[in-house]
Short mmCIF file of C-alpha atoms in Angstrom, two decimals:
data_model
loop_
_atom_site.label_atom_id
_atom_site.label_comp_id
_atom_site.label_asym_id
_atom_site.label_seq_id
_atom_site.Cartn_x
_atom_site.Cartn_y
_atom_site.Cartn_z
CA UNK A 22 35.26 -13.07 -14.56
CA UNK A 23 37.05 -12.71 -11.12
CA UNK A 24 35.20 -10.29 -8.74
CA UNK A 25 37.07 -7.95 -6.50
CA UNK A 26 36.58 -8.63 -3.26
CA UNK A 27 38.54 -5.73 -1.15
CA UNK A 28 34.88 -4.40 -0.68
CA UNK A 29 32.68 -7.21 -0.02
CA UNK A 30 32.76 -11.11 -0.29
CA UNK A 31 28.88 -11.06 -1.35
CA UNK A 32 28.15 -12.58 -4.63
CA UNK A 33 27.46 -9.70 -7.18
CA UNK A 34 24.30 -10.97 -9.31
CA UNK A 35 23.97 -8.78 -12.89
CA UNK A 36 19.93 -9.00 -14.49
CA UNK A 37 20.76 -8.42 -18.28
CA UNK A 38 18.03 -8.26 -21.10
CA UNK A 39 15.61 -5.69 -19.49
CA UNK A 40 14.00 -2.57 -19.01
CA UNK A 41 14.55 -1.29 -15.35
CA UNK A 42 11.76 1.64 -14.31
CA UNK A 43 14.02 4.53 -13.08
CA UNK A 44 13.34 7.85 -13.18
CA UNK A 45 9.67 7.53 -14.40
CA UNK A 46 10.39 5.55 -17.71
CA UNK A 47 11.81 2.30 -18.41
CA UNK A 48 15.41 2.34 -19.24
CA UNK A 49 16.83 -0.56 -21.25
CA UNK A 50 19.96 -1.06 -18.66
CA UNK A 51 21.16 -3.94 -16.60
CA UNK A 52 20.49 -4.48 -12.78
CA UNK A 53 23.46 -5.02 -10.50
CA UNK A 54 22.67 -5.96 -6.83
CA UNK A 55 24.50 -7.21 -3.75
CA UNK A 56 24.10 -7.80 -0.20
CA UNK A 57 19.83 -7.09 -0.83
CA UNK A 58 20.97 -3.68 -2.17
CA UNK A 59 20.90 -2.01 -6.24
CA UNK A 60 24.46 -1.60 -6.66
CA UNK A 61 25.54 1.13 -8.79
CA UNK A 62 27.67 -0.33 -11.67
CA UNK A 63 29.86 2.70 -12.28
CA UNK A 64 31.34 2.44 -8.60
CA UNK A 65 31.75 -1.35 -8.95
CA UNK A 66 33.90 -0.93 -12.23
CA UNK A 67 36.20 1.92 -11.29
CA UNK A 68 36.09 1.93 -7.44
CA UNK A 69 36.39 -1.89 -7.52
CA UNK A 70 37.38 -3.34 -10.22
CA UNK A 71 34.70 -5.57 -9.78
CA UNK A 72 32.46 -7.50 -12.39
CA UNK A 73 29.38 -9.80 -11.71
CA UNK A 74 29.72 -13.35 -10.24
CA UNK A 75 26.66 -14.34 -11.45
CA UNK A 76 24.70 -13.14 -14.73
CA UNK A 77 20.87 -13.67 -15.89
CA UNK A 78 19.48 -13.15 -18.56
CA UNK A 79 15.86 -11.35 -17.78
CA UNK A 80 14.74 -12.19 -21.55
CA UNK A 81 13.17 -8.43 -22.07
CA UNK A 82 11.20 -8.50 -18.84
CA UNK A 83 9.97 -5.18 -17.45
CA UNK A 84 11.93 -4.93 -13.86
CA UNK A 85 10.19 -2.65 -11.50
CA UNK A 86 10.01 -2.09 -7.71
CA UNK A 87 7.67 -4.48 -5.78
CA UNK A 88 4.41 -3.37 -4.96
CA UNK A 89 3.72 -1.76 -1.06
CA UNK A 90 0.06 -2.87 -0.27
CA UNK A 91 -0.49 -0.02 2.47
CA UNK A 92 -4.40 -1.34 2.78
CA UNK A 93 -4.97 -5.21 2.82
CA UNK A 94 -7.52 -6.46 5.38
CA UNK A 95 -6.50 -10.34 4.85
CA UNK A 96 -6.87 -12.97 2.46
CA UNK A 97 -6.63 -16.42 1.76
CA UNK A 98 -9.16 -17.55 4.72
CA UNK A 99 -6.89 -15.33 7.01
CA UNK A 100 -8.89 -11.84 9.32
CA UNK A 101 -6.25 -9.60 10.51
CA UNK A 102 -9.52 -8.24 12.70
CA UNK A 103 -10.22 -11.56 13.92
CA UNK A 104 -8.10 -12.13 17.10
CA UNK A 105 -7.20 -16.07 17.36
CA UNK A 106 -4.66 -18.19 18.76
CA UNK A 107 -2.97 -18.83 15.46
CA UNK A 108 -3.01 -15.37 14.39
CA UNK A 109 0.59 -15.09 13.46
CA UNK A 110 0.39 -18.28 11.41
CA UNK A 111 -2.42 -16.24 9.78
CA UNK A 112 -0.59 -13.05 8.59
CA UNK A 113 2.26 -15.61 7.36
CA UNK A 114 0.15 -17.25 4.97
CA UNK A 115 -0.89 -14.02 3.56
CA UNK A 116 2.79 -12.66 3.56
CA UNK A 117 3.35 -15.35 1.66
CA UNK A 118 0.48 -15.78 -0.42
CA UNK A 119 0.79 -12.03 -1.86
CA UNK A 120 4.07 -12.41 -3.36
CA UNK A 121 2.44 -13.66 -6.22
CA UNK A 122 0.93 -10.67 -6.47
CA UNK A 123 3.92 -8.90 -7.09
CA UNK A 124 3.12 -7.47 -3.46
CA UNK A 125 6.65 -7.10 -1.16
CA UNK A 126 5.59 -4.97 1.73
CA UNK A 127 2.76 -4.62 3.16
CA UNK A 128 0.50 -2.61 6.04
CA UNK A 129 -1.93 -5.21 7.59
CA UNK A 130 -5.02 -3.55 8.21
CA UNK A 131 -7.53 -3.87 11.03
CA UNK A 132 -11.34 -2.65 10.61
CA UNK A 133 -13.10 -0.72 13.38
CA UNK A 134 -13.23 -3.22 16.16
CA UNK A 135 -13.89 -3.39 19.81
CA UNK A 136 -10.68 -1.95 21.93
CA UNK A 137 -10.03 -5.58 23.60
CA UNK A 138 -9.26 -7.05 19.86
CA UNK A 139 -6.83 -4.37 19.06
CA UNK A 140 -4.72 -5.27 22.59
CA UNK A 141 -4.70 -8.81 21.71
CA UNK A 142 -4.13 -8.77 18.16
CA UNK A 143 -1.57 -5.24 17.73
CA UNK A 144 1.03 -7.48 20.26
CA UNK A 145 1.52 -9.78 17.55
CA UNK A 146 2.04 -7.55 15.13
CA UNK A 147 5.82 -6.60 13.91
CA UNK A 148 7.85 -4.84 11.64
CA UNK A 149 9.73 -7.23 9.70
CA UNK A 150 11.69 -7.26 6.26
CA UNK A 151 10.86 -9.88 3.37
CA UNK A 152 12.27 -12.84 2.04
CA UNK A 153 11.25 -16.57 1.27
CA UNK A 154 9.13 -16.57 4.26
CA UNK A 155 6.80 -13.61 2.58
CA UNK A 156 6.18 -9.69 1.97
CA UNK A 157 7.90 -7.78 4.56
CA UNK A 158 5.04 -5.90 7.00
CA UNK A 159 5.54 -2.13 7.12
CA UNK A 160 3.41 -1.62 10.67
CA UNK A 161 -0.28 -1.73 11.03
CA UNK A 162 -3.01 0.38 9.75
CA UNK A 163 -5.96 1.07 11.95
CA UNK A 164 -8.93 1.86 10.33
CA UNK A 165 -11.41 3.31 12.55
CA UNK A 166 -13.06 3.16 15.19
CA UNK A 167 -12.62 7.23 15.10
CA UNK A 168 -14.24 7.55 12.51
CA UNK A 169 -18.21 9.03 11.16
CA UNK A 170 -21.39 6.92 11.98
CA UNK A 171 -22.77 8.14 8.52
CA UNK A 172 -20.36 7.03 6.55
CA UNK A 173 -19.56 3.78 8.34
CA UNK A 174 -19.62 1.52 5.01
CA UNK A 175 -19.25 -1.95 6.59
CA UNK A 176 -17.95 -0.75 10.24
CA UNK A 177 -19.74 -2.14 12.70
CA UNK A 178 -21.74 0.88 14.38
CA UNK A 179 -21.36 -0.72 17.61
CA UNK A 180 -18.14 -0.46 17.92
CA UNK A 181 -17.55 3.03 16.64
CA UNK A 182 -15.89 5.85 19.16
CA UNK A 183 -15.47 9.96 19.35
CA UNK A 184 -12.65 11.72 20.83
CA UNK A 185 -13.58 12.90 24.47
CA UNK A 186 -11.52 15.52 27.09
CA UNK A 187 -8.39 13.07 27.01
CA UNK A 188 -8.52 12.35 23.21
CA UNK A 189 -5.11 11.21 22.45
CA UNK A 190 -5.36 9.29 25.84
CA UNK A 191 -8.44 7.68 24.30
CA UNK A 192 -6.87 6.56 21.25
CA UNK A 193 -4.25 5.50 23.58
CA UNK A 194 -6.89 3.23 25.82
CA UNK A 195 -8.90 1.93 22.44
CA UNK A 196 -5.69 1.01 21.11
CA UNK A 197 -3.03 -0.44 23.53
CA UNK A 198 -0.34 0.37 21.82
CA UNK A 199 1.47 2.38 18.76
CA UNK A 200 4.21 0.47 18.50
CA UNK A 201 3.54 -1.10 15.47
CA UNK A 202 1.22 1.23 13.88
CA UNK A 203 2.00 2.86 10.33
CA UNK A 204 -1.27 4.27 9.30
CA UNK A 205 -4.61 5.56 11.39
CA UNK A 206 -7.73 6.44 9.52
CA UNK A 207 -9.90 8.60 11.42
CA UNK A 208 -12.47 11.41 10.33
CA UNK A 209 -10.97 14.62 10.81
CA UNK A 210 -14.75 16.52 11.52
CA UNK A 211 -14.67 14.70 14.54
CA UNK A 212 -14.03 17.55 18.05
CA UNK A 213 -10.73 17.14 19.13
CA UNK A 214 -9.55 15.23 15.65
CA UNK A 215 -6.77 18.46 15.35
CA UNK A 216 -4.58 17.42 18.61
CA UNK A 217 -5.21 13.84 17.64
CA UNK A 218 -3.29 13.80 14.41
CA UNK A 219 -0.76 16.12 15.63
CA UNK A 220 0.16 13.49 18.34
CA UNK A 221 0.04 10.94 16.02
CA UNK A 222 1.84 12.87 12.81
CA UNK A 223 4.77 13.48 15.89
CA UNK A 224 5.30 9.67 16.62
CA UNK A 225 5.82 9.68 12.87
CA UNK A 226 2.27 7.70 12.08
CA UNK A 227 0.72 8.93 9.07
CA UNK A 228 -2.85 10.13 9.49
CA UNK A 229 -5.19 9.26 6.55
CA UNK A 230 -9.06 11.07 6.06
CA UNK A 231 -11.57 8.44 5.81
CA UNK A 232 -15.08 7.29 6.62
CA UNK A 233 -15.86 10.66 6.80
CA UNK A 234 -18.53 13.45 6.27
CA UNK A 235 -15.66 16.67 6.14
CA UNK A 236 -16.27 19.29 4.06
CA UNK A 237 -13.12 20.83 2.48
CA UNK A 238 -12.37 23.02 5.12
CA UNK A 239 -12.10 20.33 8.23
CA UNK A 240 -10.16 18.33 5.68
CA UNK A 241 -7.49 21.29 4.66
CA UNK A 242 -7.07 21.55 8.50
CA UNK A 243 -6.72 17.93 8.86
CA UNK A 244 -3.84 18.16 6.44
CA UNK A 245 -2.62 21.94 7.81
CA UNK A 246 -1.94 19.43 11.07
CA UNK A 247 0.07 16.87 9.34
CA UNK A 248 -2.56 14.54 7.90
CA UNK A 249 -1.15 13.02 4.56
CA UNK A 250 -3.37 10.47 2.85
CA UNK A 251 -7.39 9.51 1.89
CA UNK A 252 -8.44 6.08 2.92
CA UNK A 253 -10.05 4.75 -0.51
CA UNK A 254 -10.88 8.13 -2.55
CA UNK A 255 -14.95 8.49 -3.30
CA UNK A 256 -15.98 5.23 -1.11
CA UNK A 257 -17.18 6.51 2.72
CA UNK A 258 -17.47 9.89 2.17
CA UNK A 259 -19.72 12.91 0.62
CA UNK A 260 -20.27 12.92 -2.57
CA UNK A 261 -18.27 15.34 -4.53
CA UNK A 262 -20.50 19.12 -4.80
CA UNK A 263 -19.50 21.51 -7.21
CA UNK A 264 -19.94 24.19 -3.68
CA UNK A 265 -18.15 22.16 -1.38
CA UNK A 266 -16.34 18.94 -2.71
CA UNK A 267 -15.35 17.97 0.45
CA UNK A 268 -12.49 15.51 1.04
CA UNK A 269 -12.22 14.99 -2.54
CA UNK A 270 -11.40 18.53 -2.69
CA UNK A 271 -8.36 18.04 -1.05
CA UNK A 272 -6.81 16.86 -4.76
CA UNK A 273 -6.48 20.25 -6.16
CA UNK A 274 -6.58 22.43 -3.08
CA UNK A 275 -4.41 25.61 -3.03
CA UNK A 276 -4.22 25.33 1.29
CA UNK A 277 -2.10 22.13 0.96
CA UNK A 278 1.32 23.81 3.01
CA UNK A 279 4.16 24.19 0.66
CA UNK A 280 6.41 21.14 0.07
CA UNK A 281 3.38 18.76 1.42
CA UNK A 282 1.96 16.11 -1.19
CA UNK A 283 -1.47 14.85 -0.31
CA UNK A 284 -1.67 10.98 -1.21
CA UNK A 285 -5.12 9.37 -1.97
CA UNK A 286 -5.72 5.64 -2.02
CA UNK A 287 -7.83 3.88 -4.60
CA UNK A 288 -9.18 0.49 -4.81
CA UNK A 289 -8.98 0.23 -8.92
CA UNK A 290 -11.10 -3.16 -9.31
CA UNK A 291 -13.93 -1.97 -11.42
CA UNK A 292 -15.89 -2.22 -8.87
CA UNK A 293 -15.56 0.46 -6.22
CA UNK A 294 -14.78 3.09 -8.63
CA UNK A 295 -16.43 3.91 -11.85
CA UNK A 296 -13.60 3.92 -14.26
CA UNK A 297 -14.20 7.78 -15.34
CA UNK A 298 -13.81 8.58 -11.23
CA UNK A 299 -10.57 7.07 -11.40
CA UNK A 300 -9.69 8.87 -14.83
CA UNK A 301 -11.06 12.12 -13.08
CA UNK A 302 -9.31 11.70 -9.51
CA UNK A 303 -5.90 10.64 -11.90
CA UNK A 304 -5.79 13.81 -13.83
CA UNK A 305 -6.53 15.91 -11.29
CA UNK A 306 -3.50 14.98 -9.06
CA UNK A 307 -1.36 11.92 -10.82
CA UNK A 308 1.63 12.12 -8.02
CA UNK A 309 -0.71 11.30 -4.63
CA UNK A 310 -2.58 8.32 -6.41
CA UNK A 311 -1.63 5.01 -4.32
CA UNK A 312 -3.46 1.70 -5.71
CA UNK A 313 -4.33 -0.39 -2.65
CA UNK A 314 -6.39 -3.73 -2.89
CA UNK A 315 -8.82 -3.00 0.58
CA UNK A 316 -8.54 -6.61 0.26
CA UNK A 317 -10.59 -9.03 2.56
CA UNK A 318 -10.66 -12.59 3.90
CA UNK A 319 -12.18 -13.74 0.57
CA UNK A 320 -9.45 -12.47 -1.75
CA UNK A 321 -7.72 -16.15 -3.50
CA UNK A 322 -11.03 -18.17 -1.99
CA UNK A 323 -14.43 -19.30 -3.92
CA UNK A 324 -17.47 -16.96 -3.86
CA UNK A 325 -19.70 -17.35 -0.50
CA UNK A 326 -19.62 -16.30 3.05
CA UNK A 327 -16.50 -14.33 4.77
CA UNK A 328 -15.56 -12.56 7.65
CA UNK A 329 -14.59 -8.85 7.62
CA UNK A 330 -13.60 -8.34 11.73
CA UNK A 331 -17.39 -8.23 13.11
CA UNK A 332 -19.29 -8.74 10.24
CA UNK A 333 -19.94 -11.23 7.84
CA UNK A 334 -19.49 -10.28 4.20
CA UNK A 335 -20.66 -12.56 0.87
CA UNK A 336 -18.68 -12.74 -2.55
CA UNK A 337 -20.78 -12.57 -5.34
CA UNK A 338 -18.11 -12.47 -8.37
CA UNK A 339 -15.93 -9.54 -7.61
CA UNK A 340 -18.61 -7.76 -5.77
CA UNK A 341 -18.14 -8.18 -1.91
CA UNK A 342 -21.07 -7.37 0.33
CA UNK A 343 -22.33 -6.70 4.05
CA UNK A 344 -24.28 -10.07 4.28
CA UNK A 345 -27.68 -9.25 3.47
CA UNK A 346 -27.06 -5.62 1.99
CA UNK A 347 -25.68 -4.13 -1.00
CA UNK A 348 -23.23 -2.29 1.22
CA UNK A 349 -19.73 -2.58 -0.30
CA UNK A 350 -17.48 -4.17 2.02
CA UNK A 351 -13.79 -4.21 0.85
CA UNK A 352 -12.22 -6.00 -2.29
CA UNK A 353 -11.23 -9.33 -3.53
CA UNK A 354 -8.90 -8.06 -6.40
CA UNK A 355 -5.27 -8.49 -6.41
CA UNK A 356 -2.67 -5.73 -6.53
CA UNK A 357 -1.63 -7.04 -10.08
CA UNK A 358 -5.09 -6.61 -11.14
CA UNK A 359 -5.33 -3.45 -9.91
CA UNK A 360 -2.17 -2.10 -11.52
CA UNK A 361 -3.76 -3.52 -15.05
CA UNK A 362 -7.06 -2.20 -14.58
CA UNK A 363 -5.86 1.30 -13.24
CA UNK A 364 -3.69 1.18 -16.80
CA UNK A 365 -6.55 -0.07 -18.65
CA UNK A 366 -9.22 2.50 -17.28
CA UNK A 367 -6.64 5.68 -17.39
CA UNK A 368 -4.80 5.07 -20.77
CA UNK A 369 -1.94 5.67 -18.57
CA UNK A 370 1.67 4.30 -19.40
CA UNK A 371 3.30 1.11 -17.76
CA UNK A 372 5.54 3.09 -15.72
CA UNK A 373 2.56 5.24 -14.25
CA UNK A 374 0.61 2.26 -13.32
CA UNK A 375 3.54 0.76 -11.76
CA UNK A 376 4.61 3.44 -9.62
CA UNK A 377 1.09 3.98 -8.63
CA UNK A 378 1.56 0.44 -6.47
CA UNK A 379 5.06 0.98 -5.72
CA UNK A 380 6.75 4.70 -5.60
CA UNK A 381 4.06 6.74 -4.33
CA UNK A 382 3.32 4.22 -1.15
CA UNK A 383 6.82 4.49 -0.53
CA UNK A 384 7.02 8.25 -0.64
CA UNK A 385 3.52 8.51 1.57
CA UNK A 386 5.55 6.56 4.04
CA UNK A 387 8.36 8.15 3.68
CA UNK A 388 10.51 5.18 2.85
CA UNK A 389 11.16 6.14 -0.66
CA UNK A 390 15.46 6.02 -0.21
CA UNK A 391 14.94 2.31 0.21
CA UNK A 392 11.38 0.98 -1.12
CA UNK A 393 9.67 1.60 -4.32
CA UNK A 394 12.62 2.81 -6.41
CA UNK A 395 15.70 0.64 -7.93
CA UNK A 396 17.63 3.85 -7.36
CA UNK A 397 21.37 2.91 -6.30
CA UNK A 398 21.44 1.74 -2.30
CA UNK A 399 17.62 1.12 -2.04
CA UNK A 400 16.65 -2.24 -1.04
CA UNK A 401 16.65 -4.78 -4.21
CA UNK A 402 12.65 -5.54 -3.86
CA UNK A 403 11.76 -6.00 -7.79
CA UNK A 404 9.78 -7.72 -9.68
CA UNK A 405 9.39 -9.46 -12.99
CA UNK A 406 7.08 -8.42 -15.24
CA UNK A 407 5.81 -9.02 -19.11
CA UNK A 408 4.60 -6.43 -21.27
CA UNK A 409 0.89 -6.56 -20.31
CA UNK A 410 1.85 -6.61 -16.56
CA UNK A 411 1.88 -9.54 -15.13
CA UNK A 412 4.10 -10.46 -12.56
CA UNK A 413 6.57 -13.51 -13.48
CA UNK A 414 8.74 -13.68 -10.67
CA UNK A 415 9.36 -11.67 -7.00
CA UNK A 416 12.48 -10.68 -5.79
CA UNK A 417 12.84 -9.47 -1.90
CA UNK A 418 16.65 -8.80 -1.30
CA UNK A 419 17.84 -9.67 -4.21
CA UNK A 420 16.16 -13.28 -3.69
CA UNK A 421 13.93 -14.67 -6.00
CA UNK A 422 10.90 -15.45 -3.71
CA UNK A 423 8.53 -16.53 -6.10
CA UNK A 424 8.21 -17.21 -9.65
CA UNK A 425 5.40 -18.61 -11.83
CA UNK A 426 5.28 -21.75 -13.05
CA UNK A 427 6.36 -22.24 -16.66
CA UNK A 428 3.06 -24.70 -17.47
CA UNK A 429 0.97 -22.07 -15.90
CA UNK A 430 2.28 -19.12 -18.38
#
């Protein structure tokens, strides 16, 4: 059928055969984009007159947003600590590489590291959408080097920092530049941690607890100052106590301000987290959980020795270690993986597992009106998926950027 085109000359595409996630359940409707946007059919028919120029049929695939990865260390070979010469060539590959994964936007993240690696490699660093090229990068998160020497997990102590007089001004220094930054992880028990996150929660970064030995208190005051998120719930930090559970706390506190959601991220690989932690931390406070893969040089490459920034980690199966230790040192898993063990471990329906990877990201970045939904307008990132979730093809735009190979089904 003839489009109208007094609105637009852009080919109107219309995914039939599927169940779109809107509104927290699966609806059996079709999917109308244009232009890289979800169009909203309703205004196309009567505003228009319009009809689709293109139509495919999804055959009963699941369509839901694409996953935001707001923790992802590297992958494929490729350090985002490491500074090298081919750097950018580096966070292509995985850009690329993750949209198998279902993954379309991503936060590159960058261990605790000495201040002259964070001025060579935050420069190359930029905000950039998605497409056939790879994931779109959201901005950088910085984890560390403010953060606690007790709870350093695979930080190199060396390179670890406090807040003196100047402390924003020594973020400032260690850093080089905000320009690109999303996300900073920092322990908020540290002196001076309160004007800290209010500079940063001002430039609009969002502060996330982590690596940390707060009690409850520090942490409700880390939050009362615009903090927003936990870096990996459980890992790097004290132990939940019955008198004081500490940053954990923070998931059924009654000193969170009014209209504030506290997000928590949690690597769900079966590793990091104990299965009934994740169950626990789940029921407690479903609408702040955010999967994230903490994923490191080793994730897609054969068991051995890897890089994570200063130190050198070894994969034994899915269990990723300080070289030498038994300290846990970031993830190999996937974010598909994730979604279907965080499913598999909860009981949880498909729509909670996906939204854990896609809407609540968005909404702890405060991009929700155009990532993570397929609410009318947003930006037509899906993806593909069959009933036991697992991705079949990527969209970015409305572009199908990956899709897997029929043999390999």
């Amino acid at each position: 059928m003839p489009s109208n085109k007094s609105v637009s000359d852009a080919p109107i595409v219309q995914f039939t055969n599927c169940r779109i996630l809107r509104d927290h359940r699966l609806q059996r409707e079709d999917l109308w984009v244009r232009e890289g946007k979800i169009l909203n059919p309703e205004k196309l028919f009567f505003d228009e007159k319009g009809s689709a120029d293109v139509q495919l049929d999804c055959k009963d695939s699941i369509i839901a947003p694409g996953f935001i990865d707001v923790q992802i260390n590297g992958g494929f070979g490729v350090d985002f600590s490491l500074a090298t010469d081919d750097f950018k060539s580096g966070i292509d590959l995985v850009s690329q590489k993750i949209l198998s994964h279902g993954v379309t936007s991503f936060c590159p993240t960058l261990v605790t590291s000495p201040p002259s690696v964070y001025h060579q490699i935050l420069p190359q660093i930029s905000v950039r959408n998605g497409g056939a090229h790879g994931a779109g990068i959201l901005g950088a998160h910085l984890e560390g080097p403010f953060i606690s020497k007790e709870k350093k997990g695979a930080h190199p102590e060396h390179c670890l920092r406090t807040f003196e007089a100047g402390a924003f001004q020594d973020l400032l220094a260690t850093y080089g530049s905000l320009n690109c930054v999303q996300i900073v992880t920092l322990a908020p028990e540290m002196r001076r941690s309160s004007e800290v996150i209010q500079e940063l929660t001002k430039r609009g970064i969002c502060v996330s607890l982590g690596h940390s030995v707060a009690n409850l208190s520090q942490a409700e005051e880390a939050v009362q100052h615009g903090a927003t998120f936990i870096t990996h719930l459980f890992n790097a930090m004290l132990p939940f106590h019955h008198r004081d559970p500490g940053i954990v706390g923070l998931l059924t506190s009654d000193k969170i301000p009014a209209g504030r959601r506290v997000f928590y991220g949690m690597i769900s690989d079966g590793i990091h987290t104990n299965p009934a932690a994740l169950r626990i931390a789940h029921r407690a406070h479903p609408k702040g959980l955010v999967l994230v893969t903490d994923a490191i040089a080793g994730m897609g490459l054969a068991p051995g020795r890897h890089t994570l920034g200063q130190q050198v980690v070894e994969i034994d199966g899915l269990n990723t270690y300080i070289a030498g230790t038994k300290t846990l040192s970031g993830s190999v898993a996937t974010m598909d993986t994730c979604v279907r063990h965080f499913q598999e471990a909860t009981g949880c329906s498909a729509e909670t597992a996906l939204e854990a990877a896609s809407l609540h990201p968005a909404q702890l970045l405060g991009i929700e009106h155009k990532k993570g939904t397929l609410n009318y307008d947003s930006d037509a990132d899906f993806l593909m998926l069959n009933d036991s979730l697992y991705v079949q093809a990527t969209y970015i735009a409305g572009e199908e950027v990956w899709r897997q190979d029929v043999s390999g089904m």
